[in-house]
PDB file of C-alpha atoms in Angstrom:
ATOM      1  CA  UNK A   1      83.232 105.883 144.052  1.00  0.00           C
ATOM      2  CA  UNK A   2      85.511 108.095 141.939  1.00  0.00           C
ATOM      3  CA  UNK A   3      84.824 108.114 138.221  1.00  0.00           C
ATOM      4  CA  UNK A   4      86.772 109.327 135.250  1.00  0.00           C
ATOM      5  CA  UNK A   5      85.988 109.665 131.578  1.00  0.00           C
ATOM      6  CA  UNK A   6      87.730 108.370 128.519  1.00  0.00           C
ATOM      7  CA  UNK A   7      87.384 107.359 124.929  1.00  0.00           C
ATOM      8  CA  UNK A   8      88.015 104.206 122.967  1.00  0.00           C
ATOM      9  CA  UNK A   9      88.894 104.660 119.302  1.00  0.00           C
ATOM     10  CA  UNK A  10      88.915 101.367 117.400  1.00  0.00           C
ATOM     11  CA  UNK A  11      90.631 102.466 114.200  1.00  0.00           C
ATOM     12  CA  UNK A  12      90.649  99.159 112.334  1.00  0.00           C
ATOM     13  CA  UNK A  13      88.992  95.884 113.284  1.00  0.00           C
ATOM     14  CA  UNK A  14      88.457  92.850 111.052  1.00  0.00           C
ATOM     15  CA  UNK A  15      84.826  91.730 110.837  1.00  0.00           C
ATOM     16  CA  UNK A  16      85.636  88.444 112.559  1.00  0.00           C
ATOM     17  CA  UNK A  17      86.744  90.314 115.721  1.00  0.00           C
ATOM     18  CA  UNK A  18      83.838  92.768 116.060  1.00  0.00           C
ATOM     19  CA  UNK A  19      81.972  90.545 118.568  1.00  0.00           C
ATOM     20  CA  UNK A  20      85.164  90.037 120.615  1.00  0.00           C
ATOM     21  CA  UNK A  21      85.723  93.800 120.816  1.00  0.00           C
ATOM     22  CA  UNK A  22      82.123  94.284 121.920  1.00  0.00           C
ATOM     23  CA  UNK A  23      82.541  91.622 124.626  1.00  0.00           C
ATOM     24  CA  UNK A  24      85.738  93.304 125.874  1.00  0.00           C
ATOM     25  CA  UNK A  25      84.022  96.697 126.031  1.00  0.00           C
ATOM     26  CA  UNK A  26      81.010  95.215 127.849  1.00  0.00           C
ATOM     27  CA  UNK A  27      83.248  93.400 130.350  1.00  0.00           C
ATOM     28  CA  UNK A  28      85.435  96.403 131.196  1.00  0.00           C
ATOM     29  CA  UNK A  29      82.878  99.200 130.717  1.00  0.00           C
ATOM     30  CA  UNK A  30      79.497  97.654 131.555  1.00  0.00           C
ATOM     31  CA  UNK A  31      77.705 101.020 131.721  1.00  0.00           C
ATOM     32  CA  UNK A  32      78.669 101.985 128.171  1.00  0.00           C
ATOM     33  CA  UNK A  33      76.712 101.300 124.998  1.00  0.00           C
ATOM     34  CA  UNK A  34      78.019  98.822 122.452  1.00  0.00           C
ATOM     35  CA  UNK A  35      80.192 100.306 119.703  1.00  0.00           C
ATOM     36  CA  UNK A  36      78.436 101.470 116.546  1.00  0.00           C
ATOM     37  CA  UNK A  37      80.559 100.182 113.688  1.00  0.00           C
ATOM     38  CA  UNK A  38      81.400 101.961 110.434  1.00  0.00           C
ATOM     39  CA  UNK A  39      82.956 100.351 107.347  1.00  0.00           C
ATOM     40  CA  UNK A  40      86.383 101.295 106.056  1.00  0.00           C
ATOM     41  CA  UNK A  41      87.477 100.835 102.477  1.00  0.00           C
ATOM     42  CA  UNK A  42      90.189  98.371 103.560  1.00  0.00           C
ATOM     43  CA  UNK A  43      87.652  95.759 104.693  1.00  0.00           C
ATOM     44  CA  UNK A  44      87.824  96.680 108.357  1.00  0.00           C
ATOM     45  CA  UNK A  45      85.474  98.609 110.616  1.00  0.00           C
ATOM     46  CA  UNK A  46      85.968 101.407 113.113  1.00  0.00           C
ATOM     47  CA  UNK A  47      84.056 102.776 116.101  1.00  0.00           C
ATOM     48  CA  UNK A  48      84.379 105.333 118.898  1.00  0.00           C
ATOM     49  CA  UNK A  49      83.048 104.848 122.415  1.00  0.00           C
ATOM     50  CA  UNK A  50      83.009 107.604 125.031  1.00  0.00           C
ATOM     51  CA  UNK A  51      82.910 106.156 128.525  1.00  0.00           C
ATOM     52  CA  UNK A  52      82.857 106.926 132.234  1.00  0.00           C
ATOM     53  CA  UNK A  53      84.047 104.387 134.775  1.00  0.00           C
ATOM     54  CA  UNK A  54      86.411 103.861 137.676  1.00  0.00           C
ATOM     55  CA  UNK A  55      89.995 105.066 137.225  1.00  0.00           C
ATOM     56  CA  UNK A  56      92.197 102.356 135.759  1.00  0.00           C
ATOM     57  CA  UNK A  57      89.600 101.003 133.321  1.00  0.00           C
ATOM     58  CA  UNK A  58      91.580 102.235 130.302  1.00  0.00           C
ATOM     59  CA  UNK A  59      94.453  99.916 131.224  1.00  0.00           C
ATOM     60  CA  UNK A  60      92.113  96.957 131.657  1.00  0.00           C
ATOM     61  CA  UNK A  61      90.405  97.632 128.338  1.00  0.00           C
ATOM     62  CA  UNK A  62      93.717  98.108 126.510  1.00  0.00           C
ATOM     63  CA  UNK A  63      94.993  94.808 127.923  1.00  0.00           C
ATOM     64  CA  UNK A  64      91.835  92.974 126.809  1.00  0.00           C
ATOM     65  CA  UNK A  65      91.906  94.449 123.290  1.00  0.00           C
ATOM     66  CA  UNK A  66      95.642  93.877 122.883  1.00  0.00           C
ATOM     67  CA  UNK A  67      95.032  90.158 123.382  1.00  0.00           C
ATOM     68  CA  UNK A  68      92.983  90.137 120.160  1.00  0.00           C
ATOM     69  CA  UNK A  69      96.138  90.958 118.202  1.00  0.00           C
ATOM     70  CA  UNK A  70      94.650  92.308 114.963  1.00  0.00           C
ATOM     71  CA  UNK A  71      92.725  95.335 116.292  1.00  0.00           C
ATOM     72  CA  UNK A  72      94.262  98.800 115.889  1.00  0.00           C
ATOM     73  CA  UNK A  73      93.030 101.053 118.712  1.00  0.00           C
ATOM     74  CA  UNK A  74      93.617 103.878 121.148  1.00  0.00           C
ATOM     75  CA  UNK A  75      92.196 104.199 124.655  1.00  0.00           C
ATOM     76  CA  UNK A  76      92.444 107.404 126.650  1.00  0.00           C
ATOM     77  CA  UNK A  77      91.536 108.068 130.260  1.00  0.00           C
ATOM     78  CA  UNK A  78      91.408 111.609 131.599  1.00  0.00           C
ATOM     79  CA  UNK A  79      93.153 112.548 134.810  1.00  0.00           C
ATOM     80  CA  UNK A  80      90.901 112.388 137.859  1.00  0.00           C
ATOM     81  CA  UNK A  81      91.213 113.347 141.522  1.00  0.00           C
ATOM     82  CA  UNK A  82      94.583 112.050 142.694  1.00  0.00           C
ATOM     83  CA  UNK A  83      95.237 110.083 139.510  1.00  0.00           C
ATOM     84  CA  UNK A  84      97.042 110.928 136.279  1.00  0.00           C
ATOM     85  CA  UNK A  85      95.429 110.149 132.968  1.00  0.00           C
ATOM     86  CA  UNK A  86      96.680 107.563 130.490  1.00  0.00           C
ATOM     87  CA  UNK A  87      96.873 106.976 126.779  1.00  0.00           C
ATOM     88  CA  UNK A  88      97.252 103.540 125.218  1.00  0.00           C
ATOM     89  CA  UNK A  89      97.805 102.891 121.520  1.00  0.00           C
ATOM     90  CA  UNK A  90      98.045  99.489 119.892  1.00  0.00           C
ATOM     91  CA  UNK A  91      99.181  98.824 116.352  1.00  0.00           C
ATOM     92  CA  UNK A  92      99.752  95.228 115.226  1.00  0.00           C
ATOM     93  CA  UNK A  93     103.465  94.850 114.566  1.00  0.00           C
ATOM     94  CA  UNK A  94     104.396  97.747 116.852  1.00  0.00           C
ATOM     95  CA  UNK A  95     102.737  96.521 120.009  1.00  0.00           C
ATOM     96  CA  UNK A  96     101.268  98.520 122.867  1.00  0.00           C
ATOM     97  CA  UNK A  97     102.313 102.084 123.695  1.00  0.00           C
ATOM     98  CA  UNK A  98     101.430 103.607 127.065  1.00  0.00           C
ATOM     99  CA  UNK A  99     101.989 107.123 128.330  1.00  0.00           C
ATOM    100  CA  UNK A 100     100.779 109.073 131.301  1.00  0.00           C
ATOM    101  CA  UNK A 101      98.880 112.283 130.609  1.00  0.00           C
ATOM    102  CA  UNK A 102      98.356 115.404 132.676  1.00  0.00           C
ATOM    103  CA  UNK A 103      95.110 117.251 133.325  1.00  0.00           C
ATOM    104  CA  UNK A 104      95.438 119.090 129.976  1.00  0.00           C
ATOM    105  CA  UNK A 105      95.808 115.781 128.113  1.00  0.00           C
ATOM    106  CA  UNK A 106      99.501 116.302 127.323  1.00  0.00           C
ATOM    107  CA  UNK A 107     101.808 113.278 127.387  1.00  0.00           C
ATOM    108  CA  UNK A 108     104.079 113.135 130.420  1.00  0.00           C
ATOM    109  CA  UNK A 109     107.671 112.020 129.980  1.00  0.00           C
ATOM    110  CA  UNK A 110     109.360 111.860 133.364  1.00  0.00           C
ATOM    111  CA  UNK A 111     112.931 112.660 134.351  1.00  0.00           C
ATOM    112  CA  UNK A 112     113.880 108.981 134.685  1.00  0.00           C
ATOM    113  CA  UNK A 113     112.799 108.270 131.097  1.00  0.00           C
ATOM    114  CA  UNK A 114     114.693 111.292 129.788  1.00  0.00           C
ATOM    115  CA  UNK A 115     117.770 110.466 131.872  1.00  0.00           C
ATOM    116  CA  UNK A 116     117.830 106.908 130.523  1.00  0.00           C
ATOM    117  CA  UNK A 117     117.453 108.218 126.968  1.00  0.00           C
ATOM    118  CA  UNK A 118     120.421 110.553 127.468  1.00  0.00           C
ATOM    119  CA  UNK A 119     122.611 107.882 129.096  1.00  0.00           C
ATOM    120  CA  UNK A 120     121.814 105.068 126.685  1.00  0.00           C
ATOM    121  CA  UNK A 121     121.763 106.886 123.353  1.00  0.00           C
ATOM    122  CA  UNK A 122     125.160 106.709 121.647  1.00  0.00           C
ATOM    123  CA  UNK A 123     124.544 109.715 119.382  1.00  0.00           C
ATOM    124  CA  UNK A 124     122.086 112.508 118.578  1.00  0.00           C
ATOM    125  CA  UNK A 125     120.155 110.435 116.017  1.00  0.00           C
ATOM    126  CA  UNK A 126     119.631 107.608 118.526  1.00  0.00           C
ATOM    127  CA  UNK A 127     118.489 110.167 121.111  1.00  0.00           C
ATOM    128  CA  UNK A 128     115.963 111.652 118.651  1.00  0.00           C
ATOM    129  CA  UNK A 129     114.633 108.163 117.926  1.00  0.00           C
ATOM    130  CA  UNK A 130     114.416 107.284 121.617  1.00  0.00           C
ATOM    131  CA  UNK A 131     112.555 110.506 122.470  1.00  0.00           C
ATOM    132  CA  UNK A 132     110.266 109.915 119.491  1.00  0.00           C
ATOM    133  CA  UNK A 133     109.354 106.498 120.925  1.00  0.00           C
ATOM    134  CA  UNK A 134     108.762 108.037 124.365  1.00  0.00           C
ATOM    135  CA  UNK A 135     106.301 110.406 122.684  1.00  0.00           C
ATOM    136  CA  UNK A 136     104.658 107.584 120.706  1.00  0.00           C
ATOM    137  CA  UNK A 137     105.746 108.855 117.287  1.00  0.00           C
ATOM    138  CA  UNK A 138     105.918 105.411 115.586  1.00  0.00           C
ATOM    139  CA  UNK A 139     102.316 104.737 116.689  1.00  0.00           C
ATOM    140  CA  UNK A 140     101.136 108.208 115.687  1.00  0.00           C
ATOM    141  CA  UNK A 141     102.713 107.776 112.238  1.00  0.00           C
ATOM    142  CA  UNK A 142     100.451 104.741 111.661  1.00  0.00           C
ATOM    143  CA  UNK A 143      97.369 106.079 113.461  1.00  0.00           C
ATOM    144  CA  UNK A 144      97.210 109.609 112.071  1.00  0.00           C
ATOM    145  CA  UNK A 145      95.816 108.627 108.650  1.00  0.00           C
ATOM    146  CA  UNK A 146      93.210 106.463 110.413  1.00  0.00           C
ATOM    147  CA  UNK A 147      92.139 109.324 112.691  1.00  0.00           C
ATOM    148  CA  UNK A 148      90.890 111.348 109.724  1.00  0.00           C
ATOM    149  CA  UNK A 149      87.800 109.403 108.796  1.00  0.00           C
ATOM    150  CA  UNK A 150      85.450 110.002 105.946  1.00  0.00           C
ATOM    151  CA  UNK A 151      81.700 109.772 106.352  1.00  0.00           C
ATOM    152  CA  UNK A 152      80.692 106.135 106.546  1.00  0.00           C
ATOM    153  CA  UNK A 153      77.519 104.120 106.856  1.00  0.00           C
ATOM    154  CA  UNK A 154      76.888 102.884 110.434  1.00  0.00           C
ATOM    155  CA  UNK A 155      76.341  99.190 110.938  1.00  0.00           C
ATOM    156  CA  UNK A 156      74.308  97.519 113.614  1.00  0.00           C
ATOM    157  CA  UNK A 157      76.050  96.107 116.646  1.00  0.00           C
ATOM    158  CA  UNK A 158      77.781  92.833 115.785  1.00  0.00           C
ATOM    159  CA  UNK A 159      75.926  91.120 118.640  1.00  0.00           C
ATOM    160  CA  UNK A 160      72.571  92.764 118.152  1.00  0.00           C
TER     161      UNK A 160
END
């Protein structure tokens, strides 16, 4: 069986949803350890989980976590033999962003997406905004401050 590697970054999760996130991780990535949670000042927790599993698991995990609604996260899956990688970002209020990635981890915007942006954008400002969305800029604007974490005290697993 082909395997790939990836990472889950839960940037902000309310305490009430920690067990649900752990269940989603266990269901989609059964070989991975449970997240180790760290407190944030804003009353939420964050965790990172490196994983290895069958290609396509990032999409399944992103779908499961998106259903929780109030969890801010990113899931990445590296490219593997015959399969492009993927990046998923979810921010409540913005929804789910998905982009393909190449073997170097760069986002891939294909010619059909660019052609549609050129055809459907009435002016240069609209085109800049459309390309920014294709590159995930609105999600990155929210996530970037959360990516730079300060040292925090680890918590025990919410289920253990």
